[in-house]
mmCIF file of C-alpha atoms in Angstrom:
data_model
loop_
_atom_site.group_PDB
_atom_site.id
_atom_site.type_symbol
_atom_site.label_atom_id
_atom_site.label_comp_id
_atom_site.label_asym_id
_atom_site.label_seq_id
_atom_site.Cartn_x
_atom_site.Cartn_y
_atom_site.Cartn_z
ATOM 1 C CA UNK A 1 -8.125 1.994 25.277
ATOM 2 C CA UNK A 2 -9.433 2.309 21.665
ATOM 3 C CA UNK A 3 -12.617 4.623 22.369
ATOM 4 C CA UNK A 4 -15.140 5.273 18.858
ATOM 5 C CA UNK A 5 -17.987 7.613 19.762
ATOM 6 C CA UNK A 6 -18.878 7.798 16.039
ATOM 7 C CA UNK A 7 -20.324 5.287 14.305
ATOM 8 C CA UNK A 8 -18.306 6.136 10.998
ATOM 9 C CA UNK A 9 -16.609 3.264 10.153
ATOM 10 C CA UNK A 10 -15.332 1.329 6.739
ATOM 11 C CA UNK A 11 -16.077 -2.271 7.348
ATOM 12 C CA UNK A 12 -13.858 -4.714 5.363
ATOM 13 C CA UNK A 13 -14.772 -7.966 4.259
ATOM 14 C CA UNK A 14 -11.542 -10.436 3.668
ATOM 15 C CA UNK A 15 -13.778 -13.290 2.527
ATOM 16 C CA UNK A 16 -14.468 -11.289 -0.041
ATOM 17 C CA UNK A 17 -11.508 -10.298 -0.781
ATOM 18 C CA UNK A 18 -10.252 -13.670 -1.051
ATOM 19 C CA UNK A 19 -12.904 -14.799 -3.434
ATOM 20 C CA UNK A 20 -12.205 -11.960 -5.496
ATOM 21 C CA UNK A 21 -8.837 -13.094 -6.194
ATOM 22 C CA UNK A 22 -9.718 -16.569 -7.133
ATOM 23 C CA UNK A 23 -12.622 -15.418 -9.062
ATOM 24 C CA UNK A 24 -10.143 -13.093 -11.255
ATOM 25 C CA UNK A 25 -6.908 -15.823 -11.094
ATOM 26 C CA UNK A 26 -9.353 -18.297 -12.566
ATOM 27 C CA UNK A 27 -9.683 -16.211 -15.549
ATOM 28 C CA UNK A 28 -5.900 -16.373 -16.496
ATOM 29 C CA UNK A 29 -4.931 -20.098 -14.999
ATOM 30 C CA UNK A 30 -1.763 -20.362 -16.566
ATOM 31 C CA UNK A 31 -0.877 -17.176 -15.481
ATOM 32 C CA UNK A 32 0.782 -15.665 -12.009
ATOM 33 C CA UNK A 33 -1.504 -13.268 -10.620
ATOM 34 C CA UNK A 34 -0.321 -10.547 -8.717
ATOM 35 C CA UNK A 35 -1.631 -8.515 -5.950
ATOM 36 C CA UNK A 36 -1.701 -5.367 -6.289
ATOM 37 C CA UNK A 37 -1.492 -3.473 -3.416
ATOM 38 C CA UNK A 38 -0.147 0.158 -3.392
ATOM 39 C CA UNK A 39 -2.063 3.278 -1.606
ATOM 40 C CA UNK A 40 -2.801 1.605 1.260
ATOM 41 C CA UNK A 41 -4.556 -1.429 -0.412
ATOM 42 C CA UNK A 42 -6.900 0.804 -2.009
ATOM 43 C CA UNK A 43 -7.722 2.281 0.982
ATOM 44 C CA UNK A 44 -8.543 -1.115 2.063
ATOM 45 C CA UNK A 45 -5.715 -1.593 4.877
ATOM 46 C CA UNK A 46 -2.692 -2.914 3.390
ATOM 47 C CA UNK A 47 -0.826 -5.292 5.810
ATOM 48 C CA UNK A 48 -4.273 -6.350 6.650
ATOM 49 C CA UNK A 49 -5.262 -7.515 2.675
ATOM 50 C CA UNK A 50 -1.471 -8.735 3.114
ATOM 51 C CA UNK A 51 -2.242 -10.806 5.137
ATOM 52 C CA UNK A 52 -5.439 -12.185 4.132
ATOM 53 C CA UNK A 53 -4.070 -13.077 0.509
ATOM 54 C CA UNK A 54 -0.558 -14.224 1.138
ATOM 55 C CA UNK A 55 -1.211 -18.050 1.063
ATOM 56 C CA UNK A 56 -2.602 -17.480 -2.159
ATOM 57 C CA UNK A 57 -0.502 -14.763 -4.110
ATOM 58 C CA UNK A 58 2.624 -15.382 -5.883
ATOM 59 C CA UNK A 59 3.781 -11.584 -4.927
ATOM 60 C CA UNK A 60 2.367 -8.295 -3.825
ATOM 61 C CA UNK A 61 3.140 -5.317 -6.010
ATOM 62 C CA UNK A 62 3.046 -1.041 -4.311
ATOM 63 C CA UNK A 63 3.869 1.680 -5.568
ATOM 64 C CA UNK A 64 6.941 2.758 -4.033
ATOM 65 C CA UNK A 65 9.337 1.229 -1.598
ATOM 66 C CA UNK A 66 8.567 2.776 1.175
ATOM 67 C CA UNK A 67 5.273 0.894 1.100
ATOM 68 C CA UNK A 68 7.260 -2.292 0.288
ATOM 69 C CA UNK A 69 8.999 -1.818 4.060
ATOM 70 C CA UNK A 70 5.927 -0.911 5.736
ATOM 71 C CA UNK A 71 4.471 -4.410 4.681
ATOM 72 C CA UNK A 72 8.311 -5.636 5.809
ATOM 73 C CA UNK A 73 8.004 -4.674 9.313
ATOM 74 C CA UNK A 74 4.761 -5.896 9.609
ATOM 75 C CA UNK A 75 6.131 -9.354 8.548
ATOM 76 C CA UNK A 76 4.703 -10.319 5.366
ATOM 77 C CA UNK A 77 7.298 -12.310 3.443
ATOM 78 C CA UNK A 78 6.251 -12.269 0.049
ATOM 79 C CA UNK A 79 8.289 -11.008 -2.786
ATOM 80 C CA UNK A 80 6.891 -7.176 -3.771
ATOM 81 C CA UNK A 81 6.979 -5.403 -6.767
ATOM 82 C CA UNK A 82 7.999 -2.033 -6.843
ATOM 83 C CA UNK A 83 6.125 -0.171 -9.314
ATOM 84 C CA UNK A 84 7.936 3.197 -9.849
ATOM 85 C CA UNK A 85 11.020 1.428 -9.298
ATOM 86 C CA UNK A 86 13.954 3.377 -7.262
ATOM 87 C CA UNK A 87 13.782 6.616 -6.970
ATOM 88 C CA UNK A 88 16.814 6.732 -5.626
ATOM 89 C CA UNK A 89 19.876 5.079 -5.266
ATOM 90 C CA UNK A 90 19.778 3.676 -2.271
ATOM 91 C CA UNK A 91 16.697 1.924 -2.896
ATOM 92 C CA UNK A 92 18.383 -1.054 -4.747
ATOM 93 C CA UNK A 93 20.367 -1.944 -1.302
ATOM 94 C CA UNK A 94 16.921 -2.449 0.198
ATOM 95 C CA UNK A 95 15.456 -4.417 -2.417
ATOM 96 C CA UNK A 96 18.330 -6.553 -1.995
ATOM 97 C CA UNK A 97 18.076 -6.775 1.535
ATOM 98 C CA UNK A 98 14.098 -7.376 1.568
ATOM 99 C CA UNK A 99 13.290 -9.292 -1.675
ATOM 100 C CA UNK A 100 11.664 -6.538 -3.609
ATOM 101 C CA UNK A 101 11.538 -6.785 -7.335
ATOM 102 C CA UNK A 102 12.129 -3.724 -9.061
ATOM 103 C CA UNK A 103 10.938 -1.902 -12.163
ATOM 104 C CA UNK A 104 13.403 -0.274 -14.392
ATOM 105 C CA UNK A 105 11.661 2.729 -16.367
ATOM 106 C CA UNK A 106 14.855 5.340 -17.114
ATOM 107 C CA UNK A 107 18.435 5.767 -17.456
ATOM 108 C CA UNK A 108 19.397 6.971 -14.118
ATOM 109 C CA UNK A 109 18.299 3.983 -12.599
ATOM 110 C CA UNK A 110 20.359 2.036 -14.927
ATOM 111 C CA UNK A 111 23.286 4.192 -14.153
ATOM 112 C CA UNK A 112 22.952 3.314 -10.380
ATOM 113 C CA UNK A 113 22.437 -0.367 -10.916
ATOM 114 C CA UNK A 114 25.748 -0.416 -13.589
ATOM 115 C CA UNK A 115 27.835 1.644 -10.388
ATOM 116 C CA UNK A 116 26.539 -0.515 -7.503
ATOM 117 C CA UNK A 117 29.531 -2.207 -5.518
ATOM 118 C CA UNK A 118 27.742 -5.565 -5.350
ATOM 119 C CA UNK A 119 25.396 -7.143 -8.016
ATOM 120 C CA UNK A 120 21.682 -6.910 -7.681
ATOM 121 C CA UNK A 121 20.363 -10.409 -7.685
ATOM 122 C CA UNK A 122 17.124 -9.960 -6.889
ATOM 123 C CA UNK A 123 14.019 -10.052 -9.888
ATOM 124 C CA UNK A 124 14.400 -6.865 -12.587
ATOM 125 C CA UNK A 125 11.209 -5.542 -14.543
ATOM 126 C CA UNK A 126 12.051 -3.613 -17.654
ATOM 127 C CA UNK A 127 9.074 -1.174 -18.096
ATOM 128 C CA UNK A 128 8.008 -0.764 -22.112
ATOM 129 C CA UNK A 129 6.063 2.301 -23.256
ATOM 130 C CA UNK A 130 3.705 1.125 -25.411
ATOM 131 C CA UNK A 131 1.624 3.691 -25.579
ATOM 132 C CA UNK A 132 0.961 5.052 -22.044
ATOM 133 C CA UNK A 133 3.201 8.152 -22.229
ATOM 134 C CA UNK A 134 3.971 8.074 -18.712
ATOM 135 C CA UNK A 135 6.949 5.762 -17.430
ATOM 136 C CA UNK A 136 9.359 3.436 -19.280
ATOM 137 C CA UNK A 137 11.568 2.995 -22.359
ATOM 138 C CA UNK A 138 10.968 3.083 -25.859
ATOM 139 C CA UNK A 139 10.733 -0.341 -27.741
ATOM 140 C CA UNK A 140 13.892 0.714 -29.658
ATOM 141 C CA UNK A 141 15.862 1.166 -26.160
ATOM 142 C CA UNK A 142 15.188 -2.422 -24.843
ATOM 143 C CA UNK A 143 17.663 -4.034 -26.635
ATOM 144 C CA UNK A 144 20.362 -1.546 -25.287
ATOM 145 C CA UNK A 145 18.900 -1.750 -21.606
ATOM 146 C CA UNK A 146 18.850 -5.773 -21.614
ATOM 147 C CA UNK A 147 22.495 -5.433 -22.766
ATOM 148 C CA UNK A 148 23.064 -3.411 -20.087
ATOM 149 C CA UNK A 149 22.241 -6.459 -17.552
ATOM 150 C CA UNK A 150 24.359 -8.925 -16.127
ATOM 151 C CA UNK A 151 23.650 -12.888 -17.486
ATOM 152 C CA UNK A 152 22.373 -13.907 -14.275
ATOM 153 C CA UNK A 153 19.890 -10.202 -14.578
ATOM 154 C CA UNK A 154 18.480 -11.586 -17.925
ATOM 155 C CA UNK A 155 17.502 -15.058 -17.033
ATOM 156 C CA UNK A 156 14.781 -13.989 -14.334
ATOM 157 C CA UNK A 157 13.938 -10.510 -16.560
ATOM 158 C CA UNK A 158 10.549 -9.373 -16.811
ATOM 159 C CA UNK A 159 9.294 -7.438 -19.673
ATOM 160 C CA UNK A 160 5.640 -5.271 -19.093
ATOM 161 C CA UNK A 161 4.113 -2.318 -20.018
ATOM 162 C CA UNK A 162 0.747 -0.649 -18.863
ATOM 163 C CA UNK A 163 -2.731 -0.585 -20.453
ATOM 164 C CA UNK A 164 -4.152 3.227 -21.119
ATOM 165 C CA UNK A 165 -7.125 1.873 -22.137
ATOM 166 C CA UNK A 166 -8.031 -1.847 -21.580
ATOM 167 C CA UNK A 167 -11.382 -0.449 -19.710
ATOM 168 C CA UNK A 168 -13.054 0.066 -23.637
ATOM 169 C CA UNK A 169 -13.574 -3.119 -25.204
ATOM 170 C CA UNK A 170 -13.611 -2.031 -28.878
ATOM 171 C CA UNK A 171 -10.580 0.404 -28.183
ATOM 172 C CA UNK A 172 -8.101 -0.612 -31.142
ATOM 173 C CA UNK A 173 -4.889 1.014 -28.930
ATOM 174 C CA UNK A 174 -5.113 -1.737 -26.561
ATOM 175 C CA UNK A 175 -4.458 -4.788 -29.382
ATOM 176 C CA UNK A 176 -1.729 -2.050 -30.091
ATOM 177 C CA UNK A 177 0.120 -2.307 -27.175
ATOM 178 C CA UNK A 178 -0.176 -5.968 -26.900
ATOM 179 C CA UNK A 179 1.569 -6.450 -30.420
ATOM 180 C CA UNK A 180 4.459 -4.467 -29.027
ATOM 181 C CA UNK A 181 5.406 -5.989 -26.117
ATOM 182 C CA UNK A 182 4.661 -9.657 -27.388
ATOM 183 C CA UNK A 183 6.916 -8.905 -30.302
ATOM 184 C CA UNK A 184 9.399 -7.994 -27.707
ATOM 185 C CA UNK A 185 9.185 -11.509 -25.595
ATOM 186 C CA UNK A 186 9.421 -13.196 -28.336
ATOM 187 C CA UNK A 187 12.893 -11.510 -29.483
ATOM 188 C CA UNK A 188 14.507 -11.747 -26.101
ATOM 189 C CA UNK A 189 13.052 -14.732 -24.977
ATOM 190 C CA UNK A 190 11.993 -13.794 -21.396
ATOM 191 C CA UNK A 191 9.067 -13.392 -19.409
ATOM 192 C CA UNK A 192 6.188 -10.553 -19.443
ATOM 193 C CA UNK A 193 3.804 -9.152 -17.779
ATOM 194 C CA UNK A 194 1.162 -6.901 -19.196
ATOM 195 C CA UNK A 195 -2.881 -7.208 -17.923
ATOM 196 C CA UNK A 196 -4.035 -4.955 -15.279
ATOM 197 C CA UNK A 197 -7.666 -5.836 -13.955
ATOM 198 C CA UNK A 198 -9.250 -4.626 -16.796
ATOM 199 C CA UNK A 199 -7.001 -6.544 -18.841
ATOM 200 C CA UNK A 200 -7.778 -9.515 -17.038
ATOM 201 C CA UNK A 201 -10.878 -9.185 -17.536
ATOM 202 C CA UNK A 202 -11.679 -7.821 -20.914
ATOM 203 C CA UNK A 203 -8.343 -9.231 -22.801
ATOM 204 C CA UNK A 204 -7.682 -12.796 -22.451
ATOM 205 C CA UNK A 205 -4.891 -12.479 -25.246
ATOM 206 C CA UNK A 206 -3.063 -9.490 -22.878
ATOM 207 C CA UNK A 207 -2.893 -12.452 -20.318
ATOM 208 C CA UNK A 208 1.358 -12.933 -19.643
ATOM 209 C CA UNK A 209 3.783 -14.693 -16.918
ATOM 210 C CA UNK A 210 2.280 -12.282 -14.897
ATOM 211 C CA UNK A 211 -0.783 -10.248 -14.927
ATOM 212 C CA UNK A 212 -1.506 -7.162 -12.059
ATOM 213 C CA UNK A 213 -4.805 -7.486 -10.519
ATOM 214 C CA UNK A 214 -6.020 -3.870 -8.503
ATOM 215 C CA UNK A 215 -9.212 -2.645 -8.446
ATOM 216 C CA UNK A 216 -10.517 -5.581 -9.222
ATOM 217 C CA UNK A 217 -9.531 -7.253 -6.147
ATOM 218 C CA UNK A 218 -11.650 -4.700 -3.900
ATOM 219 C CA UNK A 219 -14.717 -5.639 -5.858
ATOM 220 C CA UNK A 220 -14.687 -2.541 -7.380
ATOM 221 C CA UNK A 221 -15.386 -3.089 -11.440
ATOM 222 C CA UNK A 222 -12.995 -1.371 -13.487
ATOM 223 C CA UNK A 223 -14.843 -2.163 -16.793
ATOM 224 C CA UNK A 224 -18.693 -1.133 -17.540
ATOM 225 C CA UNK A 225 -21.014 -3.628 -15.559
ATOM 226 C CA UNK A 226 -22.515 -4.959 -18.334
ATOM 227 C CA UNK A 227 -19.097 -6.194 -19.584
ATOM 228 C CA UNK A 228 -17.897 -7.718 -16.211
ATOM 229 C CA UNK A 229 -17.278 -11.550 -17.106
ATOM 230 C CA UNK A 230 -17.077 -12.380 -13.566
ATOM 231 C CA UNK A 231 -19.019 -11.670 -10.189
ATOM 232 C CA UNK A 232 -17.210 -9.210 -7.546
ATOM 233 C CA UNK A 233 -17.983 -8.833 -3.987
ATOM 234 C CA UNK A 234 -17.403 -4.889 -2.689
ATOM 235 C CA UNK A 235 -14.831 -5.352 0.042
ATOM 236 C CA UNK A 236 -15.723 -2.055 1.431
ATOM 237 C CA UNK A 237 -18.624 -0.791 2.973
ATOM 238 C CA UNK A 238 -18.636 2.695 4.130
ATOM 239 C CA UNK A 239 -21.077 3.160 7.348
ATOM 240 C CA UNK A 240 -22.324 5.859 9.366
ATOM 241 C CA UNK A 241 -25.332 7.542 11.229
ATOM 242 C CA UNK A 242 -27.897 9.602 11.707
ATOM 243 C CA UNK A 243 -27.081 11.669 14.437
ATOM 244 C CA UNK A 244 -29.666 14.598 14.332
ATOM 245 C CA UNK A 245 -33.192 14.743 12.355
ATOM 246 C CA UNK A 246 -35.102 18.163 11.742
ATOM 247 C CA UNK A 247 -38.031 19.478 10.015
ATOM 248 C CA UNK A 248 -37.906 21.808 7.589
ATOM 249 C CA UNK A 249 -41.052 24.117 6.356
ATOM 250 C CA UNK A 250 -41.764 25.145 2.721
ATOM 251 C CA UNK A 251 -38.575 27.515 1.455
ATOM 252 C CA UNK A 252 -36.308 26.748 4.522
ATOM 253 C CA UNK A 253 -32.498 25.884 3.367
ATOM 254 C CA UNK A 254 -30.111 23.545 4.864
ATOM 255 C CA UNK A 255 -26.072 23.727 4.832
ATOM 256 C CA UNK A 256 -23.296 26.233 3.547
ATOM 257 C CA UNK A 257 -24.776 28.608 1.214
ATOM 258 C CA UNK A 258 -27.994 27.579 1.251
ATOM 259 C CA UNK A 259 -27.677 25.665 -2.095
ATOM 260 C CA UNK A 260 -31.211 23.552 -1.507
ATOM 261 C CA UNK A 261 -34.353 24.800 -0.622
ATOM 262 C CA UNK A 262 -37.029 22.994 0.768
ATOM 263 C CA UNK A 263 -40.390 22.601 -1.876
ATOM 264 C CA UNK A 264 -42.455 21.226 1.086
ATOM 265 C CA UNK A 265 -42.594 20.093 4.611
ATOM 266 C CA UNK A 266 -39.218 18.014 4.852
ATOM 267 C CA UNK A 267 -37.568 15.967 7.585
ATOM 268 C CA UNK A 268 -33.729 16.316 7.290
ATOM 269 C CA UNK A 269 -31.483 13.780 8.511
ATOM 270 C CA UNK A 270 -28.100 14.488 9.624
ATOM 271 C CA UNK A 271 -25.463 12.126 9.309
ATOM 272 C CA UNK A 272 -21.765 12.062 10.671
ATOM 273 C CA UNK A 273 -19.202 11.782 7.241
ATOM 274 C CA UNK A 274 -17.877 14.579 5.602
ATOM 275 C CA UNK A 275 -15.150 15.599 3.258
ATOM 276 C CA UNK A 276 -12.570 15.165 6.093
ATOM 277 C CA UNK A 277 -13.754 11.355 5.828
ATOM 278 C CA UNK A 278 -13.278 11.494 2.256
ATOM 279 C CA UNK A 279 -16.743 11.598 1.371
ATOM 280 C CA UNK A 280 -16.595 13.574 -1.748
ATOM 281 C CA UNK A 281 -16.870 17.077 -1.530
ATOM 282 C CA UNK A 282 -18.797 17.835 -4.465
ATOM 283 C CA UNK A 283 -21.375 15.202 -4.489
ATOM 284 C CA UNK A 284 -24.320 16.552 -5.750
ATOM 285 C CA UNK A 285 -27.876 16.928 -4.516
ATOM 286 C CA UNK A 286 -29.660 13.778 -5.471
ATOM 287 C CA UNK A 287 -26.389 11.349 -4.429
ATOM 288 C CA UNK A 288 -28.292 8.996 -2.832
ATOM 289 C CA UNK A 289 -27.464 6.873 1.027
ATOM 290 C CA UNK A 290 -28.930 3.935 1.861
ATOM 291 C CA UNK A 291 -30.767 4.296 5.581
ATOM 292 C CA UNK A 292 -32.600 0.953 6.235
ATOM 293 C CA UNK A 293 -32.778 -0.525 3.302
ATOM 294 C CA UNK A 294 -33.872 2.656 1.164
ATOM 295 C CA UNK A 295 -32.439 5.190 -1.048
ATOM 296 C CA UNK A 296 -32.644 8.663 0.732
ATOM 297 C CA UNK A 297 -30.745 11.860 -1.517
ATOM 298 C CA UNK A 298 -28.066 14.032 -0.174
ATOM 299 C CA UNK A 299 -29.422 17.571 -0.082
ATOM 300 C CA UNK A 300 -27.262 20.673 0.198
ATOM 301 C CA UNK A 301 -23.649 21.123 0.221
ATOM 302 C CA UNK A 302 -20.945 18.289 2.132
ATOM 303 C CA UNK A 303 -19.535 19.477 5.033
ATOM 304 C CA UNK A 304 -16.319 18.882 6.887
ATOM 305 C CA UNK A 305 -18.079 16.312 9.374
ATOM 306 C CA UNK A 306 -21.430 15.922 7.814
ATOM 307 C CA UNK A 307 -23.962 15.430 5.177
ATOM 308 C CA UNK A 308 -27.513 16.079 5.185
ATOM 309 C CA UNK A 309 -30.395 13.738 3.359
ATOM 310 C CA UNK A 310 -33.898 13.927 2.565
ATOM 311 C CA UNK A 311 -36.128 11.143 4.201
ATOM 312 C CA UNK A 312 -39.148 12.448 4.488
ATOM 313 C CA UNK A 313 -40.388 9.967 2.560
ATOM 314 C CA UNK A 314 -39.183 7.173 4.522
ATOM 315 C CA UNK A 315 -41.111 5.302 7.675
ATOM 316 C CA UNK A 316 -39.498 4.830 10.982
ATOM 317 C CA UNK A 317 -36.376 7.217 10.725
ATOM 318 C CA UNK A 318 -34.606 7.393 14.070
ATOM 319 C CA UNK A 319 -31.459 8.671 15.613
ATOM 320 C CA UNK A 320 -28.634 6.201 15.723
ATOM 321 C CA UNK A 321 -30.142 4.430 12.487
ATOM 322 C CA UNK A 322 -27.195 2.888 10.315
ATOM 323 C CA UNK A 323 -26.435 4.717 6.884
ATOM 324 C CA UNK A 324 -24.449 3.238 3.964
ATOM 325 C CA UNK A 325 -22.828 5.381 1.855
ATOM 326 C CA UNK A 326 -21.162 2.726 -0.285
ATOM 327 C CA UNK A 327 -20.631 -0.853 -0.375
ATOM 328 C CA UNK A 328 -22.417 -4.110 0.038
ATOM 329 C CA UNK A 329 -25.426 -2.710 -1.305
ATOM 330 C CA UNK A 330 -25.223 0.174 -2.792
ATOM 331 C CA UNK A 331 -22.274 0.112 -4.986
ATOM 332 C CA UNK A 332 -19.347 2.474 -5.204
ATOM 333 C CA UNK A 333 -19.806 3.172 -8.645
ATOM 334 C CA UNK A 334 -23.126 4.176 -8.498
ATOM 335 C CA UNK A 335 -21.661 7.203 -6.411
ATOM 336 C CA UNK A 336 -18.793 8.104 -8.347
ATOM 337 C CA UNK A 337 -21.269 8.099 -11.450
ATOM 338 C CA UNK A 338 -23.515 10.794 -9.652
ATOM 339 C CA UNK A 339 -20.141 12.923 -8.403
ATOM 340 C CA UNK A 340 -18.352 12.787 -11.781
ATOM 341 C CA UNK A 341 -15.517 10.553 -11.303
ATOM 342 C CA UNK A 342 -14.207 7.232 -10.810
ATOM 343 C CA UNK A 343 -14.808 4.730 -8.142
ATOM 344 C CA UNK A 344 -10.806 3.838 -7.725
ATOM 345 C CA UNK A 345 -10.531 7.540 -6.502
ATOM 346 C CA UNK A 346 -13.452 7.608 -3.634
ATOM 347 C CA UNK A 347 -12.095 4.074 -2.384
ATOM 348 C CA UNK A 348 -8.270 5.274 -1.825
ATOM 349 C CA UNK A 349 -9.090 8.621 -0.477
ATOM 350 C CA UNK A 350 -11.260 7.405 2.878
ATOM 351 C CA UNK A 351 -9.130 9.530 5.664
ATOM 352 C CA UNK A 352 -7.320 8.235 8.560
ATOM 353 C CA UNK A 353 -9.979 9.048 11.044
ATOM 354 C CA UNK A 354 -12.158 6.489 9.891
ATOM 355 C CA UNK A 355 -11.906 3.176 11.958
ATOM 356 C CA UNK A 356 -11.497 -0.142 9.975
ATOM 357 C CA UNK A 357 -13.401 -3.430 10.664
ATOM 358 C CA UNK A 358 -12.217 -6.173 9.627
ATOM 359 C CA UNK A 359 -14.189 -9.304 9.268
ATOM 360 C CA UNK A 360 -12.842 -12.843 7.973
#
């Protein structure tokens, strides 16, 4: 019997989800949109987003194969991308086996395709850096690594690259990187793939054969608001609640090393998500909650299992009350503003040991 004492739970809304992806395939028509999926779909679940989007996508893409089998076993039947590519050897026997398309980025994995005993049939990506730094081949190489390919490798090829900073609209690097790669295409003929959400979003011209779609996809902007061409639902809303309330006099502290001190008579609320749920660690006083409709702030340090809030200014505060910490209505950005960092990281790193609910 599935038992949850704790009302901590990250409800997921697949509607959303669903109009998400329309919303941001609509932008690039003539393009394929892919779903990206990797890190457990965001932290969103990723058989269940799966299967919520696979009458709709033309492929999933993860990071690494052993995602790729997860969603396998669970029977979605899409083709995947594999980001990273192999990272080993065997890996192109089970891309053959499960219809994963692979990413070529270095030599070694062209050495193991060129000494397989049977060809790979099965979609190649050659990953361009043009200007990420991180993975894939210099423009100059491309001509030696499509040579490299069988005839029948070449006709389905895929040519993309990665965007370091589609997310700043006047950034001159990203126009850059576009050049590149569309040069490229249009020497070998074949197909490309380029946009990432913010791509989508802020570069029509960056739209290819196939454009990535992440963050996006979660409702979660990955350009500055006020540039966001389109409307996005959060899939994700983070609950909990308050499981303790307790008044504080004039210079009393609450939590690990006393870091806040009460300035006058204040009613703390305790409420059950920590850093073990992934609630960040170093959210600062001030980060505000959301308990019945209004904006309380975190005060003192995050612990393991718990945070504490001020709501002394707040009516009719009562154990059991429901607490959002992110979501529907108070948006995950507006956190990851007030902790320092970005609102892809708080999404993926929600811990096991908070429950899922899915609703359609």
């Amino acid at each position: 019997m599935k038992y949850q004492s704790r009302k901590t739970h990250a409800i997921i809304d697949l509607s959303a989800l669903k109009k998400n992806f329309l919303s941001i395939a609509a932008l690039a028509p003539k393009s394929n949109t892919i779903a990206v999926i990797k890190a457990n779909a965001y932290g969103h679940g990723a058989i269940e987003v799966a299967k919520s989007l696979s009458d709709l996508v033309p492929a999933f893409a993860v990071a690494f194969i052993d995602e790729a089998i997860i969603l396998r076993k669970a029977g979605i039947s899409s083709p995947i991308l594999i980001l990273e590519g192999p990272l080993s050897s065997g890996d192109f026997s089970l891309a053959q086996q499960h219809n994963f398309w692979l990413v070529l980025h270095n030599d070694h994995q062209l050495d193991w395709l060129s000494k397989l005993g049977t060809p790979f049939t099965r979609q190649l990506w050659i990953k361009v850096d043009t200007g990420m730094n991180r993975l894939g081949f210099s423009p100059k190489q491309v001509v030696d690594v499509i040579a490299a390919l069988s005839t029948e490798q070449q006709k389905s090829l895929v040519l993309c690259s990665h965007f370091s900073n589609a997310e700043e609209r006047e950034n001159p690097k990203t126009l850059e990187q576009i050049s590149i790669l569309q040069k490229l295409t249009q020497q070998f003929h074949c197909q490309s793939s380029l946009a990432n959400s913010a791509g989508i979003i802020n570069w029509p011209q960056s739209h290819r054969d196939y454009n990535r779609s992440g963050i996006a996809l979660y409702g979660a902007t990955p350009v500055d608001t006020k540039n966001l061409s389109i409307s996005l639902d959060p899939v994700m809303t983070l609950q909990s609640s308050i499981i303790g309330l307790r008044k504080l006099a004039i210079d009393d502290c609450v939590g690990y090393g006393e870091t806040w001190q009460a300035k006058r008579p204040t009613l703390i609320a305790t409420i059950a998500i920590g850093y073990a749920d992934g609630y960040p660690r170093n959210a600062p006083n001030g980060t505000p909650v959301l308990i019945n409709g209004q904006q309380a702030p975190l005060v003192g340090e995050v612990s393991m299992d718990m945070i504490t809030v001020d709501v002394t200014d707040m009516n009719k505060v009562q154990l059991g009350d429901q607490v959002e910490l992110w979501g529907k209505n108070l948006r995950v950005e507006t956190i990851a503003k007030q902790v320092g960092t970005i609102n892809y990281e708080l999404i993926t790193r929600i811990s096991a040991r908070v429950p899922k609910t899915y609703i359609p």
